[in-house]
CSV table of C-alpha atoms in Angstrom, one decimal:
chain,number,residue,atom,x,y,z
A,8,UNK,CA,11.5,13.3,-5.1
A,9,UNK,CA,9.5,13.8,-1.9
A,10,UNK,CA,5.9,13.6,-2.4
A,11,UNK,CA,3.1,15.9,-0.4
A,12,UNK,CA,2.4,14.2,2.7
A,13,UNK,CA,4.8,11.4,2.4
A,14,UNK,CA,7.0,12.8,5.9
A,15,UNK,CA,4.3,12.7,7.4
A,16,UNK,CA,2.9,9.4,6.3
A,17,UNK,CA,6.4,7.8,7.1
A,18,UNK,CA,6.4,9.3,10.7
A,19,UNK,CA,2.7,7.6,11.1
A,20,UNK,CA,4.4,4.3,10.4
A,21,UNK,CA,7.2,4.4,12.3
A,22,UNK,CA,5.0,4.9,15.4
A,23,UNK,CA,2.6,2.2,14.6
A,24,UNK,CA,6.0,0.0,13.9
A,25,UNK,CA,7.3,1.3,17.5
A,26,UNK,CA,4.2,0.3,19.2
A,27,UNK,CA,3.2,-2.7,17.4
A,28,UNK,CA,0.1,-1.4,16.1
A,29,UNK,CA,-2.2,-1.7,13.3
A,30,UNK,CA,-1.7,0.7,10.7
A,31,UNK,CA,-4.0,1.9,7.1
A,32,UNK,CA,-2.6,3.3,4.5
A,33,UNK,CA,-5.4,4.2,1.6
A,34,UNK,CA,-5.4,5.9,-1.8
A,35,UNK,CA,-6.8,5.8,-5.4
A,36,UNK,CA,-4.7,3.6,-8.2
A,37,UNK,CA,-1.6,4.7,-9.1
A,38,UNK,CA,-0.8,7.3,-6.1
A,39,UNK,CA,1.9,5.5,-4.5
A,40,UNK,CA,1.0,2.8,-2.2
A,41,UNK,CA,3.7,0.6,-3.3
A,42,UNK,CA,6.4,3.6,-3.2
A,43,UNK,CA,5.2,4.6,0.0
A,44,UNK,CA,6.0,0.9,1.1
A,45,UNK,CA,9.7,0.6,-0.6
A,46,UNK,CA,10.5,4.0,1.6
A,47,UNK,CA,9.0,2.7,4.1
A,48,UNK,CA,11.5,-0.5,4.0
A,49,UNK,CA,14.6,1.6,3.0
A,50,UNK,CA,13.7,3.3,6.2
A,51,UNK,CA,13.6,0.2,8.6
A,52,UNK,CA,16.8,-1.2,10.3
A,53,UNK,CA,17.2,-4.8,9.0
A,54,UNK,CA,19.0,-6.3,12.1
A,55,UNK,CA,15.7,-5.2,14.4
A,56,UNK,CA,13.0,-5.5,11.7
A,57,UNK,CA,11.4,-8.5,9.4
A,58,UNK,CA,9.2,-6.2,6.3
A,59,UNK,CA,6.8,-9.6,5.4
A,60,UNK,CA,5.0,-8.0,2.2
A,61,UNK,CA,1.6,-10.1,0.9
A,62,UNK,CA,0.8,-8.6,-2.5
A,63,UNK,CA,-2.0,-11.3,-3.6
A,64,UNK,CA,-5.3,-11.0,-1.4
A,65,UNK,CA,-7.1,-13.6,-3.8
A,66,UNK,CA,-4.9,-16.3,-1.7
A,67,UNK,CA,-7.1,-15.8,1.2
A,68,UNK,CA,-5.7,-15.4,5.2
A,69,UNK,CA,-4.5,-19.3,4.9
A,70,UNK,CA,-2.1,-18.1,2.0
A,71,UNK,CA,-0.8,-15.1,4.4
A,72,UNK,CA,-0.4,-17.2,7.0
A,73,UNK,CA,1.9,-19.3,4.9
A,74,UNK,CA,3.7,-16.4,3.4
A,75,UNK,CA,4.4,-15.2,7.0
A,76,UNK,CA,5.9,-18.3,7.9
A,77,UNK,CA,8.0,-19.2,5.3
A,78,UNK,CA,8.9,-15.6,5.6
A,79,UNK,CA,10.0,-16.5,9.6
A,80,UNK,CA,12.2,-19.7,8.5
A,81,UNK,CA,9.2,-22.0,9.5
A,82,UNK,CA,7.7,-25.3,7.4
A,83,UNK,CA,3.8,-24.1,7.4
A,84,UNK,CA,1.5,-27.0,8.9
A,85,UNK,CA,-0.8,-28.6,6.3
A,86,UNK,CA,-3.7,-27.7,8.9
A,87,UNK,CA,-5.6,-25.1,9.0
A,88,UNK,CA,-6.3,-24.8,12.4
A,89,UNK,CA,-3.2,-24.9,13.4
A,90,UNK,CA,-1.8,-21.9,11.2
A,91,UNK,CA,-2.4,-19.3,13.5
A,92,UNK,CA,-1.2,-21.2,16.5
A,93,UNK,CA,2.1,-21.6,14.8
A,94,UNK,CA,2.3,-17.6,13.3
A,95,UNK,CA,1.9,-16.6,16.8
A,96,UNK,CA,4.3,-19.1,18.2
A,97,UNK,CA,6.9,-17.4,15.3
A,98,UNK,CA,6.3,-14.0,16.5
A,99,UNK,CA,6.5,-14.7,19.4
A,100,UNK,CA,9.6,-16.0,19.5
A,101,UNK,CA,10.9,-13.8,17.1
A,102,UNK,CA,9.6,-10.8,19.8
A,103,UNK,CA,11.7,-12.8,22.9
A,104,UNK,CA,15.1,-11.8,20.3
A,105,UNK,CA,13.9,-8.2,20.1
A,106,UNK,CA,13.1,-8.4,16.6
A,107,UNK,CA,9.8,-6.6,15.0
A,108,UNK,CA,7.9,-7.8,12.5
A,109,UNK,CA,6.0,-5.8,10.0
A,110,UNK,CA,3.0,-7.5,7.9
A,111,UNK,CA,1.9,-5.4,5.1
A,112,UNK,CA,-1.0,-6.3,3.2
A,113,UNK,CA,-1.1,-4.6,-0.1
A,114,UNK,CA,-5.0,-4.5,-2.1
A,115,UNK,CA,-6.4,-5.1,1.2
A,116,UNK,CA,-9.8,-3.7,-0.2
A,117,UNK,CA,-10.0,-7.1,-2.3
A,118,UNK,CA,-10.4,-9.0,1.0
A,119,UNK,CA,-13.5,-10.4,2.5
A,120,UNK,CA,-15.2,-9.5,5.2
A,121,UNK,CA,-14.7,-12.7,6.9
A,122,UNK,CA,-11.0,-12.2,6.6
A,123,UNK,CA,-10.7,-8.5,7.5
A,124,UNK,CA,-12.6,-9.6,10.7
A,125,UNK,CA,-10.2,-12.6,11.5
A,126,UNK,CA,-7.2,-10.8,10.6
A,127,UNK,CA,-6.9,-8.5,14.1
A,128,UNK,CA,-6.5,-12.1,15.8
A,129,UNK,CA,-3.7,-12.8,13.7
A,130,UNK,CA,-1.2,-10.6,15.4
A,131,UNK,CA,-3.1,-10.4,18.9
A,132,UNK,CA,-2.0,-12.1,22.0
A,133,UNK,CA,-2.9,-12.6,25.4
A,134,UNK,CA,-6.2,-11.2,25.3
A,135,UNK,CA,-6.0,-8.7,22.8
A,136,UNK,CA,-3.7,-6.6,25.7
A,137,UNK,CA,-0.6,-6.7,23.2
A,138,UNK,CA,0.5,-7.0,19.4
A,139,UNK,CA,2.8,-9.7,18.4
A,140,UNK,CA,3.8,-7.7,15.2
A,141,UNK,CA,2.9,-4.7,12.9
A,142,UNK,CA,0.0,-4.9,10.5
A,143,UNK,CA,-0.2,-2.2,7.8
A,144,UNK,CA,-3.2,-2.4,5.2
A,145,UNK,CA,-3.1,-0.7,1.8
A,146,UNK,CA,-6.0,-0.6,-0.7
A,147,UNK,CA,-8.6,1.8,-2.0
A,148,UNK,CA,-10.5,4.3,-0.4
A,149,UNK,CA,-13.5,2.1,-0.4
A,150,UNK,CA,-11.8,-0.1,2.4
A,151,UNK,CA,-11.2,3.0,4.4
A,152,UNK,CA,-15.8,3.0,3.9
A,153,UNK,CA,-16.0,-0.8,4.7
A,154,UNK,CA,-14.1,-0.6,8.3
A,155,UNK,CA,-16.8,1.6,9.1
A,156,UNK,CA,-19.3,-1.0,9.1
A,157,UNK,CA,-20.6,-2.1,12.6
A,158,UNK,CA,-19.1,-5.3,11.9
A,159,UNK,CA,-15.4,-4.2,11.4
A,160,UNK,CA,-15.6,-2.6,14.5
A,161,UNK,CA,-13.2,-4.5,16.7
A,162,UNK,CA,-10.4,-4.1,14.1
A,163,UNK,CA,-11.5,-0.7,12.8
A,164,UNK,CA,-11.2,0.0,16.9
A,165,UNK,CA,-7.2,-1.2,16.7
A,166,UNK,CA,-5.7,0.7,13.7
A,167,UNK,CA,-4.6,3.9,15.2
A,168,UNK,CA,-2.3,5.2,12.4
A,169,UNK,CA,-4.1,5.8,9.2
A,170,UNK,CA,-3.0,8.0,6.1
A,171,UNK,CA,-4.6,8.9,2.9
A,172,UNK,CA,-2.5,9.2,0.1
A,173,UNK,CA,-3.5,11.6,-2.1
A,174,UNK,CA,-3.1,12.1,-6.4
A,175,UNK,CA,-0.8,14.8,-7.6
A,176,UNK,CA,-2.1,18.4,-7.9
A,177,UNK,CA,-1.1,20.4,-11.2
A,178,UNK,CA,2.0,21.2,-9.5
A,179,UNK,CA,3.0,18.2,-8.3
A,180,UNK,CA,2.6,16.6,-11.7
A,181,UNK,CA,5.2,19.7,-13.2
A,182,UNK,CA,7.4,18.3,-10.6
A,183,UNK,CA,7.1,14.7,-11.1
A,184,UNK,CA,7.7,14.9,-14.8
A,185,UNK,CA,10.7,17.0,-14.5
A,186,UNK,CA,12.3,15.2,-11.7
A,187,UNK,CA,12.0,11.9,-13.6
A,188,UNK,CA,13.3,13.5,-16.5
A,189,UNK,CA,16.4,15.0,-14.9
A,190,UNK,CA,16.8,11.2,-13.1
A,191,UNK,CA,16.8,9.6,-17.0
A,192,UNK,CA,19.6,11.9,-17.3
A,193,UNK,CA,18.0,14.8,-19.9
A,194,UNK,CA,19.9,18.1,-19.5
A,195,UNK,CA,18.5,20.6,-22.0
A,196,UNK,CA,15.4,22.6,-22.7
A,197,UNK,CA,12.7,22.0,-21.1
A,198,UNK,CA,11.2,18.8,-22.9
A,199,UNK,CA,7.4,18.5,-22.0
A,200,UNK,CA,5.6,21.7,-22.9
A,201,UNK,CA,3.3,23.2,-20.3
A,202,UNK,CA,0.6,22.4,-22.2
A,203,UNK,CA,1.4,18.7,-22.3
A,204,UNK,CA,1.7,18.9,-18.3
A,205,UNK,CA,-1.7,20.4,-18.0
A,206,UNK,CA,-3.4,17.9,-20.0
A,207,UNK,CA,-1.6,15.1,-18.6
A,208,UNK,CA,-3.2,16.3,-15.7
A,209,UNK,CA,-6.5,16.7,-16.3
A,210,UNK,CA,-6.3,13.1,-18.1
A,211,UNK,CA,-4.2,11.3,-15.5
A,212,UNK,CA,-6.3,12.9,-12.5
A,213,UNK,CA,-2.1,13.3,-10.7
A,214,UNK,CA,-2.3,9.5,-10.6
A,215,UNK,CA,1.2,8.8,-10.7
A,216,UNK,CA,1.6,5.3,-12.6
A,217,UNK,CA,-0.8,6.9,-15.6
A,218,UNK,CA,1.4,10.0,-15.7
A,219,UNK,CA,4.4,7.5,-16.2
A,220,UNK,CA,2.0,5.6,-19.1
A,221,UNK,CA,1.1,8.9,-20.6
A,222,UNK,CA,5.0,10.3,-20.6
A,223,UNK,CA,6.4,6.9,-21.9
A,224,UNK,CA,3.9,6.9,-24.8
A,225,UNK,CA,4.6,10.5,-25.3
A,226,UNK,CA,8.1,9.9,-25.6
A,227,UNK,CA,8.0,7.0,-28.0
A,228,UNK,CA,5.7,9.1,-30.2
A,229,UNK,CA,8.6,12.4,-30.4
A,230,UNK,CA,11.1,9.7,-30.8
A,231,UNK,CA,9.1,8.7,-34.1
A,232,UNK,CA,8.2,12.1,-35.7
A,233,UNK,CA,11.6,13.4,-34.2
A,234,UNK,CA,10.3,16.5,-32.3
A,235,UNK,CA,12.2,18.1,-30.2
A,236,UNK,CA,9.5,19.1,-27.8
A,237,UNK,CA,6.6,17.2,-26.5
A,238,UNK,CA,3.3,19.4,-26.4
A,239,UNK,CA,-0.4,19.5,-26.6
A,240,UNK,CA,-0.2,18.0,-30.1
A,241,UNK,CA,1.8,15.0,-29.0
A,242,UNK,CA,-0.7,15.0,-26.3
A,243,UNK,CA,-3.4,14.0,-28.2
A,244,UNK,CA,-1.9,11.6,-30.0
A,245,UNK,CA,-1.2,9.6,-27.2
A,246,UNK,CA,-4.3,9.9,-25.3
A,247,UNK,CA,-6.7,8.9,-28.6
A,248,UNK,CA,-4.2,5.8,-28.5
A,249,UNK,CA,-4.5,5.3,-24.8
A,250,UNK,CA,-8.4,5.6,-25.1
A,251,UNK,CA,-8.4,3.2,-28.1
A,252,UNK,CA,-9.1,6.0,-31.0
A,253,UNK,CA,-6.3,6.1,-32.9
């Protein structure tokens, strides 16, 4: 199923990716970051692109650095200083075979300011006049506030492709049941009610990942009291559990 927006979030990326840019990708939990990431993989030719994915912030720009090298073939040096030196060296060579790298930093609003400052030199060479690789940052909405600060200036000034993923709208959510439902394989009536869909929107606010909490719960709960459909009733079942009533 194609989201709103996601086209043109995709195109963004492939231009950053093209240009070796520096790219932000933002959103509230549960809108898709981490789908808009696997298409964007699917989409990537593997014999001219390296996808180097750091899902853990709390390990600090040292622990990127390491994950980027191990993810290059490379031993990471048990210095610190010397990290960067040798992540440029790796992309740098890996540039000279006409290979792209793409670093994606997923919960990038968990990182320090310290590190959000340090990371533009990560992938900049010869005097900030060229990229050595990609950089995509994914978080919150509140990192898309913080790289306004005066002090994030100089990195804020080098992302040129940025996208705001957005939650589902009543719609969307209708659409997103259904088509998950016809992937399961269900073929008959329609099995959430309209009233279940509204209310699982108004309780999920179209955040994806709660709409799939809300619908497995639902579905467990038919399965017990054998109904055929799942509506408003069901509904509140399942949030009074979810909220901690039941």
């Amino acid at each position: 199923m194609e989201l709103p927006g996601q086209q043109e979030m995709l195109a963004r990326l492939r231009r950053a990716i093209k240009c070796d840019d520096i790219a932000l990708v933002t959103g509230p939990g549960g809108v898709g970051k981490s789908t808009a990431l696997r298409l964007l993989q699917a989409d990537l030719d593997t014999n001219r692109h390296k996808l180097i994915y750091s899902p853990n912030p709390g390990a600090g720009l040292v622990g990127l650095y390491r994950v980027v090298l191990w993810e290059l073939g490379h031993e990471p040096t048990y210095f610190k200083p010397h990290l960067v030196t040798q992540v440029r060296r790796a992309l740098r060579d890996l540039a000279e075979k006409g290979r792209k790298v793409v670093i994606a930093c997923d919960e990038a609003d968990a990182m320090t300011d310290s590190w959000l400052h340090d990371l533009r030199m990560l992938v900049s060479d010869l005097m900030d006049s060229r990229s050595l690789a990609t950089l995509i940052l994914m978080g919150l909405p509140s990192l898309l506030q913080r790289l306004k600060m005066a002090d994030h200036e100089p990195l804020s000034g080098r992302i040129n492709y940025r996208h705001q993923l957005q939650p589902l709208d009543l719609v969307g959510t209708a659409l997103y049941i259904h088509h998950h439902v016809r992937v399961a394989g269900y073929r008959g009536e329609a099995l959430f009610s309209d009233g279940f869909v509204a209310k699982a929107h108004a309780y999920t606010r179209g955040a994806m990942r709660r709409i799939n909490q809300v619908c497995t719960y639902a579905l467990i709960a038919a399965c017990a009291s054998k109904s055929k459909i799942i509506d408003e009733t069901i509904f509140e079942r399942v949030r009074a559990e979810l909220d901690g009533e039941a």
